[in-house]
CSV table of C-alpha atoms in Angstrom, one decimal:
chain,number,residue,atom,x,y,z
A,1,UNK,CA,38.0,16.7,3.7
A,2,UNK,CA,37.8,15.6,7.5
A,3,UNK,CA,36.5,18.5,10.0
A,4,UNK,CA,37.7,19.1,13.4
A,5,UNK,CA,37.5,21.5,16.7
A,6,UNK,CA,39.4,23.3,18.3
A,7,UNK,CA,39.6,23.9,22.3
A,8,UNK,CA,38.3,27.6,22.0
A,9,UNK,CA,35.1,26.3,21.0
A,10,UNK,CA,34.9,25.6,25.1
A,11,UNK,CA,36.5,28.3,26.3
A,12,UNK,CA,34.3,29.0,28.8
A,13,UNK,CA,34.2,25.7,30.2
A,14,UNK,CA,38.2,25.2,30.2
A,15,UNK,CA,38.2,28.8,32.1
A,16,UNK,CA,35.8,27.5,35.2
A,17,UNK,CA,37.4,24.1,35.1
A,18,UNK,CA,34.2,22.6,33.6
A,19,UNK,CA,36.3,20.8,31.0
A,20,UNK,CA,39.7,19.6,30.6
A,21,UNK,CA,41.8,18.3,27.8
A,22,UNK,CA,40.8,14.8,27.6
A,23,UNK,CA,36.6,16.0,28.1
A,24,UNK,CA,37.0,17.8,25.2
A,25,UNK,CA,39.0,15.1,22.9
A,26,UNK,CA,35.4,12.8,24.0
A,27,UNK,CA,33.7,15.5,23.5
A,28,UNK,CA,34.8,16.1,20.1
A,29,UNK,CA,34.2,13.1,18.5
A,30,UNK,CA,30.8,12.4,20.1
A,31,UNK,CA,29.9,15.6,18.6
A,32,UNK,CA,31.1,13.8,15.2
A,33,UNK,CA,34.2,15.5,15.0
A,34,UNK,CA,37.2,13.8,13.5
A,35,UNK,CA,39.9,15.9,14.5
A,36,UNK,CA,41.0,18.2,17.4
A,37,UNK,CA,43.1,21.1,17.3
A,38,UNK,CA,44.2,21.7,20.7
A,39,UNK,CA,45.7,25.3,22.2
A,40,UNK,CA,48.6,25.5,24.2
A,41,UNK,CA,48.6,29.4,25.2
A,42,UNK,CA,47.7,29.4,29.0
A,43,UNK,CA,45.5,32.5,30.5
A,44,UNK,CA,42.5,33.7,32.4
A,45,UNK,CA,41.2,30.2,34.3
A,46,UNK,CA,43.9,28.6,32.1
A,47,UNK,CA,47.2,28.5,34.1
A,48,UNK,CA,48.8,25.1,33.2
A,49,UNK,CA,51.8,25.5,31.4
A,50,UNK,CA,50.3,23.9,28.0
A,51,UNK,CA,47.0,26.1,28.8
A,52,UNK,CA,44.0,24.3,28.0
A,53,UNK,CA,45.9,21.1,27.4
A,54,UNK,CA,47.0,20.9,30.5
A,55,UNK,CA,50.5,20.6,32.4
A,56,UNK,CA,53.9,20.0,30.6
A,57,UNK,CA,54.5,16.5,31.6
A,58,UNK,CA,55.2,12.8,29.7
A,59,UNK,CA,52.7,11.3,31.7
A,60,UNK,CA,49.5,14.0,30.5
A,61,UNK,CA,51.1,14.3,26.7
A,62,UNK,CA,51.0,10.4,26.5
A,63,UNK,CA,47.1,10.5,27.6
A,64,UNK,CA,46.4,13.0,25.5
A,65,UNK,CA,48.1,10.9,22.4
A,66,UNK,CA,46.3,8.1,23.9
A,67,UNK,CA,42.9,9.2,23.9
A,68,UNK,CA,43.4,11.0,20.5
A,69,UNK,CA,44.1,7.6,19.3
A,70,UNK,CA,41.5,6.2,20.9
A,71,UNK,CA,39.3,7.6,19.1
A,72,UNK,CA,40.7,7.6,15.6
A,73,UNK,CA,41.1,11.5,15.5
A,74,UNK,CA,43.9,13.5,13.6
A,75,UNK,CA,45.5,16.3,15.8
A,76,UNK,CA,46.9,19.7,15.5
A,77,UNK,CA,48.7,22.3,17.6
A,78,UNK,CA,47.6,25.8,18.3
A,79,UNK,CA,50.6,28.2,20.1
A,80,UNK,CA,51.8,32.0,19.2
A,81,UNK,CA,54.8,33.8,18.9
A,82,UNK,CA,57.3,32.8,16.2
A,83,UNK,CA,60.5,32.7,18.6
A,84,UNK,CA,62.5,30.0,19.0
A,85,UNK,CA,61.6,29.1,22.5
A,86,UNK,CA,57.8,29.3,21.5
A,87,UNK,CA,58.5,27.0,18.0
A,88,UNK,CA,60.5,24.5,19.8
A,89,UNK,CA,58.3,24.4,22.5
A,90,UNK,CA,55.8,23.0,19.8
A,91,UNK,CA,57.2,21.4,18.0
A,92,UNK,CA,58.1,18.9,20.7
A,93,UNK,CA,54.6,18.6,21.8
A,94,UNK,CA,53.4,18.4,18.5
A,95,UNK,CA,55.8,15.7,17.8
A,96,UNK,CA,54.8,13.9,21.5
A,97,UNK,CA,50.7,14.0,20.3
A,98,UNK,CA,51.5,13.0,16.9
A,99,UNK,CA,50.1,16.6,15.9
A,100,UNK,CA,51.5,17.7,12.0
A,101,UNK,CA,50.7,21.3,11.8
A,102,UNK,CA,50.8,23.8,14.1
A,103,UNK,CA,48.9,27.0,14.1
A,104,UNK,CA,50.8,29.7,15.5
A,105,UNK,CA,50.2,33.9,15.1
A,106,UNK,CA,52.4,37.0,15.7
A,107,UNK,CA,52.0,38.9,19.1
A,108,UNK,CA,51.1,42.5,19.1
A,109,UNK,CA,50.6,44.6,21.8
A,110,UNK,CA,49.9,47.7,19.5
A,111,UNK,CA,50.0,47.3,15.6
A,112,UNK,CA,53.6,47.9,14.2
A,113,UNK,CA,54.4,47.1,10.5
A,114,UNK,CA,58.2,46.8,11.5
A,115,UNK,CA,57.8,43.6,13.3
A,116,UNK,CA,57.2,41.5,10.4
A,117,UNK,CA,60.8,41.9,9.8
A,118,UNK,CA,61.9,39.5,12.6
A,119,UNK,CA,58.9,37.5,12.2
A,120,UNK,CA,60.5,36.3,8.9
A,121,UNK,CA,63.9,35.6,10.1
A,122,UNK,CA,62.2,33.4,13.1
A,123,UNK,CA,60.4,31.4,10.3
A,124,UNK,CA,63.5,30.9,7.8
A,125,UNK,CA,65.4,29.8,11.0
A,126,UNK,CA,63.1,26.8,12.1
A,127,UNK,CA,62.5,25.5,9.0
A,128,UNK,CA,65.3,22.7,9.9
A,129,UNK,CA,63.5,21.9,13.0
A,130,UNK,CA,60.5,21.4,11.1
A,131,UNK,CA,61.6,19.3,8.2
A,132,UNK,CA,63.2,17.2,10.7
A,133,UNK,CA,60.2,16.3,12.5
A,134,UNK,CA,58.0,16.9,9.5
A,135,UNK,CA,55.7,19.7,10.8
A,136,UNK,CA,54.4,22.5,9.4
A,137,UNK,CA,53.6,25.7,10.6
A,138,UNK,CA,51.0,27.9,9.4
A,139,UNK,CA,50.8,31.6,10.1
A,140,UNK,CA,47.6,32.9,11.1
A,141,UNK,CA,45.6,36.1,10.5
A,142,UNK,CA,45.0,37.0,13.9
A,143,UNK,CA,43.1,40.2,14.0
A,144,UNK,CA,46.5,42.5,12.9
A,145,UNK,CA,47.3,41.3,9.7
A,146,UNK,CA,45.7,42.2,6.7
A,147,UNK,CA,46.3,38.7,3.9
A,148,UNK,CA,48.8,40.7,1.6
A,149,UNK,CA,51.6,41.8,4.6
A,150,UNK,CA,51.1,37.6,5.6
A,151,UNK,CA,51.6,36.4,1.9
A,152,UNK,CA,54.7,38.3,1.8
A,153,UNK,CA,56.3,36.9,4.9
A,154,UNK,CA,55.6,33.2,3.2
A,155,UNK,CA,56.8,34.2,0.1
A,156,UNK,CA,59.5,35.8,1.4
A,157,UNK,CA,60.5,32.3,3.8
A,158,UNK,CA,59.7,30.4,0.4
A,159,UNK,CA,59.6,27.0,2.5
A,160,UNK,CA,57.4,24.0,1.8
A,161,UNK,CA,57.2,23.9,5.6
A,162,UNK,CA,55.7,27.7,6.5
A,163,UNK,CA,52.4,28.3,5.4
A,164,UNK,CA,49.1,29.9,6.3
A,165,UNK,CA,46.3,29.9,8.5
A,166,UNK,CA,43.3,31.0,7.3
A,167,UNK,CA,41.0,32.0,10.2
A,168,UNK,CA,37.4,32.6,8.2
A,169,UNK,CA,36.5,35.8,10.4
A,170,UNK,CA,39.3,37.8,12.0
A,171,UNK,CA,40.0,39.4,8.4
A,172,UNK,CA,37.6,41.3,9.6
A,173,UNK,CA,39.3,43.4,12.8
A,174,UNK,CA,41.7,44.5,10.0
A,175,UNK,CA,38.6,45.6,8.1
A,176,UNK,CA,39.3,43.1,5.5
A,177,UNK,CA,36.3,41.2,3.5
A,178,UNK,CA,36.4,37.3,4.5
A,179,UNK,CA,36.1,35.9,1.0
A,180,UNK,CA,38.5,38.5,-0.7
A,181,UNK,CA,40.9,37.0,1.8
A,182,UNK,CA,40.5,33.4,1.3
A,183,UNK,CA,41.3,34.4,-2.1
A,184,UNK,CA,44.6,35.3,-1.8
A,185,UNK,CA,45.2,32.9,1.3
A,186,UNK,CA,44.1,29.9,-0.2
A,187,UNK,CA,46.5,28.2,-2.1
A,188,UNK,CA,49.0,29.0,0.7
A,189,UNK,CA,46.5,27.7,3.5
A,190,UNK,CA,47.9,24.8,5.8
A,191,UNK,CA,45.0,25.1,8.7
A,192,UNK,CA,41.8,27.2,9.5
A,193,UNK,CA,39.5,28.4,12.2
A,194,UNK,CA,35.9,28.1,10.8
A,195,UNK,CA,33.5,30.6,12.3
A,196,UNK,CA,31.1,33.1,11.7
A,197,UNK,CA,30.7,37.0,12.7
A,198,UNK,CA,28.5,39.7,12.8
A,199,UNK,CA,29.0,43.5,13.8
A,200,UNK,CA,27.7,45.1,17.0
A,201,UNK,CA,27.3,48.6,18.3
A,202,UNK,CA,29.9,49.2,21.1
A,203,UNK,CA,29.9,53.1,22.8
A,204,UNK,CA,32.7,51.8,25.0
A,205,UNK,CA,35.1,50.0,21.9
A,206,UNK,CA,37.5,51.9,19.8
A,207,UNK,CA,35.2,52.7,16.7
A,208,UNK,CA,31.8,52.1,18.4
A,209,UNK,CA,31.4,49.3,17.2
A,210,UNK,CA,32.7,45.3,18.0
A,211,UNK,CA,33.2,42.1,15.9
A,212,UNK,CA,31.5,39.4,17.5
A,213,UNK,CA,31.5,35.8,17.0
A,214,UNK,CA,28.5,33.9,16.8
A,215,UNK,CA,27.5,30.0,16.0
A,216,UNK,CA,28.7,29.4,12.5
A,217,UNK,CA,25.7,29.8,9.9
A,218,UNK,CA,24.2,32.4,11.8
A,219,UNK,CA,26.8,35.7,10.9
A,220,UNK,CA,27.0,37.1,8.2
A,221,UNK,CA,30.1,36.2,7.1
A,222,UNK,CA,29.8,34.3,3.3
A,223,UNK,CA,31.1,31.1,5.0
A,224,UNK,CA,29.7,29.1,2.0
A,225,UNK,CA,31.9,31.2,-0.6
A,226,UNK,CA,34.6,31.5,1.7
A,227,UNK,CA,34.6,27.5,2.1
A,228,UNK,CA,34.4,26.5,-1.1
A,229,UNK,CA,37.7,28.8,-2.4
A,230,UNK,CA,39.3,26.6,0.7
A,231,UNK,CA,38.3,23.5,-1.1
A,232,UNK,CA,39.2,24.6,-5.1
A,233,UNK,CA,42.2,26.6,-4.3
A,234,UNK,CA,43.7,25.2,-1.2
A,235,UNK,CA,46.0,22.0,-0.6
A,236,UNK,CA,43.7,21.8,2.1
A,237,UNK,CA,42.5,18.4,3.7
A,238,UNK,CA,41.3,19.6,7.0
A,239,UNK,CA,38.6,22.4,8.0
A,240,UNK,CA,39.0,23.3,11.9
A,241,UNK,CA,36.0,25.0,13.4
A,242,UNK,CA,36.8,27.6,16.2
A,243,UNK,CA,33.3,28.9,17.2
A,244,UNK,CA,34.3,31.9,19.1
A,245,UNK,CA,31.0,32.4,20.7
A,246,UNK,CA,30.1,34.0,23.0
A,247,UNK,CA,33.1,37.0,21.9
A,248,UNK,CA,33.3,40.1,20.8
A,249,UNK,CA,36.5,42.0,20.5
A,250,UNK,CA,37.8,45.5,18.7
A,251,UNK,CA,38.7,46.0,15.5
A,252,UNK,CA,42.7,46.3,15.7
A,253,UNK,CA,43.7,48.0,12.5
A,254,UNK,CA,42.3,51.2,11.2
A,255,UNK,CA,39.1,52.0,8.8
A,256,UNK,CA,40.2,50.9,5.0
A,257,UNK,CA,43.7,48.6,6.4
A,258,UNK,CA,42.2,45.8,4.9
A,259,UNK,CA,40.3,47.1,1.8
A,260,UNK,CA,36.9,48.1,4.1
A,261,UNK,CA,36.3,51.6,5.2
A,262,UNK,CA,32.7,51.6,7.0
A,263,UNK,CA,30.6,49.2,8.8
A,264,UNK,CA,26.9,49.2,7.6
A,265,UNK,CA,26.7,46.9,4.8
A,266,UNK,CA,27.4,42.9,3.9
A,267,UNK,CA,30.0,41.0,6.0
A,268,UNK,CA,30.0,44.5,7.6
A,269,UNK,CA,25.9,44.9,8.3
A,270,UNK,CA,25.0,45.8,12.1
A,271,UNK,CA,23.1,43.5,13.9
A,272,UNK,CA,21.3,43.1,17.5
A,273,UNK,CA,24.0,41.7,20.5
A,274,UNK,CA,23.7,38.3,21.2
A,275,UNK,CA,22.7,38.7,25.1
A,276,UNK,CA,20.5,41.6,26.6
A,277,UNK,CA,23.2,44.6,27.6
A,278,UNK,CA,21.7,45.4,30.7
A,279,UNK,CA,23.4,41.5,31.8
A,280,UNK,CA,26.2,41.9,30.2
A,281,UNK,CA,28.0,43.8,27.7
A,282,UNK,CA,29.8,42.6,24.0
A,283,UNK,CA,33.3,43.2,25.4
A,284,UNK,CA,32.7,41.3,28.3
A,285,UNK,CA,31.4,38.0,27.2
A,286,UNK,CA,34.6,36.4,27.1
A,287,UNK,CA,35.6,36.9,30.6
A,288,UNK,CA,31.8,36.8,31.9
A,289,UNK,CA,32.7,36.2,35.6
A,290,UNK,CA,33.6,40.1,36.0
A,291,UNK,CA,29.7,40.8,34.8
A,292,UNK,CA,27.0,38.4,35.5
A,293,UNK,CA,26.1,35.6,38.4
A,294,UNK,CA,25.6,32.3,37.9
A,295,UNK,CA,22.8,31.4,36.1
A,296,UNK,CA,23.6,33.4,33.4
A,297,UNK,CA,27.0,32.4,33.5
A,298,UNK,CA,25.2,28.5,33.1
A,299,UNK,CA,23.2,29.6,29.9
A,300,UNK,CA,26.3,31.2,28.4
A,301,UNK,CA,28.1,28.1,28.6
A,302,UNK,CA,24.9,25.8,27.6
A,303,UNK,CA,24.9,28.4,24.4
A,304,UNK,CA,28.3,27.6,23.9
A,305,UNK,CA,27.7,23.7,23.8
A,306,UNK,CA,25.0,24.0,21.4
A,307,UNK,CA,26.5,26.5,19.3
A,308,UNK,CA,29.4,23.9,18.6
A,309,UNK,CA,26.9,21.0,18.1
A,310,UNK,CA,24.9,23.3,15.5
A,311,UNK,CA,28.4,24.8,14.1
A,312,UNK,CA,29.2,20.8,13.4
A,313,UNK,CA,26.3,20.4,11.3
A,314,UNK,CA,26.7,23.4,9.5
A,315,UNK,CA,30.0,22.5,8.5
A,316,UNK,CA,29.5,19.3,8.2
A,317,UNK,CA,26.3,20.6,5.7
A,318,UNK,CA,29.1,22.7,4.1
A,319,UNK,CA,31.9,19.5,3.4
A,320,UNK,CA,29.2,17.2,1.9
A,321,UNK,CA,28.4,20.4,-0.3
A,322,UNK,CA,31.3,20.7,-1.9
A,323,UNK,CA,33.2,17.5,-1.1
A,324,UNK,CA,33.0,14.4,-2.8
C-alpha cells in the first residue's frame, strides 16, 4: 500500500502564493510521500485555470509529469462536477500527467436528492472515454451524500471504470459514522482522502456546532478501524491523505441523514477550537485573510506544514500496521 498527499494539505500556502505545483510535488516526497494527488478546481488565491496545479498549458503539464517522474511518485487527479466538459477536461490532464484515477464529487448548492438522477447518466456516458484512456473515476462523499444514495449511483452505472472515493471524515457533515461508512464503501473504493475530525461549538453555523479538521491522529475520528476495513475490504493500493487543517465547515445534511442524530458522543464528542476565538473564528480558518494579520496568518500556515509532516507519520504508523 503506497501513501500519498494531496494539494489541500497546503491550501493555505497555494492561496498566498507561498507554494505552487511543482513546490509541493518536492515537497511531497521529501516529506516521504510516494504519491501526489493534485486538485484542479481553481478558487480563492487559486485562479489558474487547473487551480492549484497551475495554468492549462503543454508546457506546465509536461513539468508537472516531469517532476512527478523525477521523483518516482504515482499521481492522481482531483476535479468536481460529473459533466462532460468537467470529465473530459480530466481526463485529458490525467492522461498528460500520467494520473490513473481521478477523484471527482457532485456539486450542490443546496442538498437535492433529485440530482443524483443526472449524476448517473453523466457517469454511464463517459465510461467510453475512460476505458479508452484507462482511467477511473471515483465518486466522492463530499459532505452531501450519505454512503447508501453513492453506492446506488455505482451500482446503478455497474462499470469497472466508476467507483468510489472514500474521504475518512466528511461522512460526518451528513451525520454519518466514519467507520460504518467505510463499511459499505469499501469494496467499491478507488481513492481516499485520509484525515481526521473533531466537533466544535459554533453560535454562528447552522446547528451550533462545526466539523473541523485537524492533523490526522489527533480527532476523534477511529482512523485505525476505518483504515484497516480500507485495507481487508478494498481493492485499494493507494491511501491519499488530505489534512484539511486548519478547517471547519457546516454540517450539510440534516440531524439523523446519515444514521447520527446528536453531537455529544464518539466520532461526534465536542472538543476545544483549535485557535483562541477571540483571533479568529472556526468558520473562518480557511479563508484566514478576512480575520487575522500576519503573524498569525505565519503560525497557521507553520501548523499546517507540520500537521502534514505528523499526518505522514501517522499514516505511515497506520500502513506498516496493517500492511505487510
Amino acid at each position: 500500500m503506497k501513501i500519498g498527499i494531496e494539494t489541500e494539505s497546503f491550501h493555505l500556502f497555494f492561496q498566498y502564493k507561498k507554494m505552487n505545483i511543482l513546490d509541493f510535488i518536492k515537497k511531497a516526497a521529501e516529506i516521504g510521500f510516494e504519491g501526489v494527488e493534485l486538485n484542479m478546481i481553481p478558487g480563492w488565491g487559486i485562479d489558474d485555470d487547473l487551480g492549484q496545479m497551475g495554468p492549462d498549458t503543454k508546457e506546465n503539464l509536461d513539468a508537472i509529469r516531469d517532476e512527478i517522474k523525477k521523483y518516482g511518485l504515482y499521481a492522481e487527479i482531483d476535479t468536481n462536477g460529473t459533466d462532460e466538459i468537467s470529465l473530459k477536461k480530466a481526463i485529458r490532464v490525467a492522461h498528460h500527467i500520467g494520473a490513473n484515477v481521478i477523484r471527482t464529487y457532485i456539486r450542490f448548492d443546496k442538498f437535492d436528492s433529485e440530482v443524483y438522477k443526472q449524476t448517473t447518466e453523466d457517469l454511464k456516458n463517459i465510461v467510453s472515454e475512460l476505458k479508452k484512456y484507462r482511467i477511473k473515476i471515483a465518486l466522492e462523499n463530499h459532505e452531501y451524500e450519505i454512503s447508501d444514495e453513492l453506492i446506488s449511483i455505482v451500482e446503478e452505472v455497474n462499470s469497472h471504470w466508476v467507483g468510489l472515493h472514500y474521504d475518512f471524515g466528511n461522512a460526518m457533515m451528513a451525520w454519518e459514522e466514519p467507520v460504518e461508512a467505510a463499511k459499505k464503501m469499501a469494496k467499491y473504493t478507488y481513492t481516499t482522502h485520509f484525515k481526521d475530525h473533531i466537533i466544535v461549538k459554533d453560535d454562528e453555523s447552522d446547528y451550533g456546532y462545526v466539523v473541523c479538521g485537524v492533523p490526522a491522529g489527533t480527532g476523534n475520528i477511529n482512523l485505525d478501524e476505518c483504515f484497516k476495513i480500507m485495507v481487508e475490504n478494498s481493492p485499494l493500493e493507494r491511501i491519499n491523505m488530505e489534512m484539511c487543517f486548519p478547517y471547519c465547515t457546516n454540517f450539510k445534511r440534516e440531524p439523523g441523514a446519515g444514521g447520527v442524530n446528536k453531537v455529544g458522543e464518539g466520532t461526534f464528542k465536542i472538543e476545544e477550537a483549535p485557535y483562541d476565538r477571540s483571533i479568529i473564528k472556526p468558520l473562518q480558518y480557511y479563508y484566514p485573510h478576512k480575520a487575522v494579520d500576519d503573524k498569525t496568518l505565519e503560525k497557521m500556515m507553520q501548523d499546517q506544514l507540520d500537521g502534514a509532516q505528523k499526518g505522514y507519520l501517522y499514516l505511515k504508523s497506520l500502513r506498516d500496521k496493517y500492511c505487510r
